[in-house]
């Protein structure tokens, strides 16, 4: 199994009407053995920008710490929060710095930009940005996730419906993957609130 | 031109001298596989195996206790990281008194079991010659071939084959597939394709076996009741499916008693988790709705 499949992960970010949802599985494993069922993959950078990191767990944690550091410096200098587009460029640059010894992570960035317009993007492990208008996925179950999202996605969904769709897509995809699953973690973000929910999934 | 060794199957024809010649013809036509035209046969074989990667992603267990034998298995078939099926039958019903378990890659034992085993066994002496393109997904073929041999033995000697004999047969069949990572059990023997055959009281096979052994070894004693043993087997399989990524699906538990085997339960492991770990509602720190109530 490749290094990206060492820990196992599944991530989705999906766009709704003036809102977005970002969801991940909760398993941390060492190849086939499950070590933890409450591993955090989605991090809040600030109220309107969320970062999900799939791939090798240690690289995900280190990369997150570096990004938080850079964002805090930005906040001190500019006296404001980073826009999601800017944050995506920051992640991309940081990943490309390590072009010949990369972080084995695939980030998923989701945020509310100017006028609370939802923004999502994903990157490969060396920083190639991929912007999307509907959904982005990452992780060991990514092929199943693409299929499930493609089938279930509708434009302009309200937050409640978006939550349902994202949860169903995540759970049905990880049920076809040995290396991810064991529950789900979903954040639905609107301009006024952030709702965090834990999903009850198959624990096998 | 190399041929895989099927002498184990061929010897059956000698029993049927004097019987219908059509039948003998069908049996003595030795099955063979076409061998690939390559200079590096061993290397090619190795690559082919690696491609399919029979990762033995499974958990099966069996143990002997006072009331007989308990056999249990999960039902997941995986290919690397992908789950190809959550409903594979890994416990093979050799005859009403004998069960065998299989650990292997994505082999849909159920299909072949139905197609061949039952069909052939119902027609007493009529055995169909079936051409398999099995390599290396041979688990179902081995299961059926083993079943044939046991049944042939029974018909030839007018007496059911003994467990020792059945395990020896399976070991010999698996020996032709040496190095391909196949394992099975015919209780109370454990058989694998490196040629190993061990006798013992409890065995677990597959990638989830270390986790199952943990539960099995700590909860086992010889004089358990059937319910206790079933719960132990179920719990062991459940624990293995929780920890091992390549095991999952349905935990089936069979009991083999003096009157033959009986399937006791087939529980979906996803639901078993919440049965063993019921969710208690968490304490909420701020509950505005409650404060508003008079």
PDB file of C-alpha atoms in Angstrom, chain A residues 1 5 27 31-37 144 174-179 182-183 198-204, chain B residues 76 78 80-86 207 211 241-249 268-270 273-274 279:
ATOM      1  CA  UNK A   1       0.000   0.000   0.000  1.00  0.00           C
ATOM      2  CA  UNK A   5      -2.930   4.827   2.277  1.00  0.00           C
ATOM      3  CA  UNK A  27     -10.441   6.612  11.712  1.00  0.00           C
ATOM      4  CA  UNK A  31      -2.393   0.034   7.502  1.00  0.00           C
ATOM      5  CA  UNK A  32      -5.147  -2.411   8.362  1.00  0.00           C
ATOM      6  CA  UNK A  33      -5.098  -1.986  12.121  1.00  0.00           C
ATOM      7  CA  UNK A  34      -7.404   0.661  13.596  1.00  0.00           C
ATOM      8  CA  UNK A  35      -5.729   2.718  16.298  1.00  0.00           C
ATOM      9  CA  UNK A  36      -8.252   5.466  17.010  1.00  0.00           C
ATOM     10  CA  UNK A  37     -11.832   6.273  16.108  1.00  0.00           C
ATOM     11  CA  UNK A 144     -16.216   6.143  -4.234  1.00  0.00           C
ATOM     12  CA  UNK A 174     -16.462   4.827   3.368  1.00  0.00           C
ATOM     13  CA  UNK A 175     -18.511   1.641   3.657  1.00  0.00           C
ATOM     14  CA  UNK A 176     -16.705   0.525   0.526  1.00  0.00           C
ATOM     15  CA  UNK A 177     -13.264   1.345   1.904  1.00  0.00           C
ATOM     16  CA  UNK A 178     -11.317  -0.749   4.394  1.00  0.00           C
ATOM     17  CA  UNK A 179      -9.129   2.141   5.491  1.00  0.00           C
ATOM     18  CA  UNK A 182     -15.570   4.330  11.810  1.00  0.00           C
ATOM     19  CA  UNK A 183     -17.864   7.337  12.136  1.00  0.00           C
ATOM     20  CA  UNK A 198     -20.765  13.551  14.675  1.00  0.00           C
ATOM     21  CA  UNK A 199     -22.198  10.791  12.500  1.00  0.00           C
ATOM     22  CA  UNK A 200     -23.019   7.307  13.663  1.00  0.00           C
ATOM     23  CA  UNK A 201     -21.532   4.938  11.106  1.00  0.00           C
ATOM     24  CA  UNK A 202     -20.519   1.339  10.677  1.00  0.00           C
ATOM     25  CA  UNK A 203     -17.629   0.547  12.987  1.00  0.00           C
ATOM     26  CA  UNK A 204     -16.066  -2.150  10.845  1.00  0.00           C
TER      27      UNK A 204
ATOM     28  CA  UNK B  76     -15.936  -9.120   3.986  1.00  0.00           C
ATOM     29  CA  UNK B  78     -11.340  -6.874   0.152  1.00  0.00           C
ATOM     30  CA  UNK B  80      -6.151  -3.936  -1.099  1.00  0.00           C
ATOM     31  CA  UNK B  81      -8.182  -1.016   0.188  1.00  0.00           C
ATOM     32  CA  UNK B  82     -11.374  -1.585  -1.737  1.00  0.00           C
ATOM     33  CA  UNK B  83     -14.203  -3.608  -0.244  1.00  0.00           C
ATOM     34  CA  UNK B  84     -15.495  -5.818  -3.015  1.00  0.00           C
ATOM     35  CA  UNK B  85     -18.167  -7.577  -1.023  1.00  0.00           C
ATOM     36  CA  UNK B  86     -19.704  -7.495   2.448  1.00  0.00           C
ATOM     37  CA  UNK B 207      -5.672 -10.679   9.109  1.00  0.00           C
ATOM     38  CA  UNK B 211      -7.666  -9.465  17.667  1.00  0.00           C
ATOM     39  CA  UNK B 241     -13.941  -6.438  12.572  1.00  0.00           C
ATOM     40  CA  UNK B 242     -13.617  -3.320  14.712  1.00  0.00           C
ATOM     41  CA  UNK B 243      -9.830  -3.304  14.786  1.00  0.00           C
ATOM     42  CA  UNK B 244      -9.002  -4.860  11.439  1.00  0.00           C
ATOM     43  CA  UNK B 245      -9.803  -2.872   8.319  1.00  0.00           C
ATOM     44  CA  UNK B 246     -10.055  -5.953   6.156  1.00  0.00           C
ATOM     45  CA  UNK B 247     -12.726  -7.725   8.216  1.00  0.00           C
ATOM     46  CA  UNK B 248     -16.334  -6.719   8.502  1.00  0.00           C
ATOM     47  CA  UNK B 249     -19.854  -7.285   7.279  1.00  0.00           C
ATOM     48  CA  UNK B 268     -24.480  -7.333  11.122  1.00  0.00           C
ATOM     49  CA  UNK B 269     -21.331  -6.056  12.770  1.00  0.00           C
ATOM     50  CA  UNK B 270     -22.330  -2.430  12.316  1.00  0.00           C
ATOM     51  CA  UNK B 273     -21.055  -2.180  17.862  1.00  0.00           C
ATOM     52  CA  UNK B 274     -23.938  -0.066  19.080  1.00  0.00           C
ATOM     53  CA  UNK B 279     -24.672   5.753  23.015  1.00  0.00           C
TER      54      UNK B 279
END
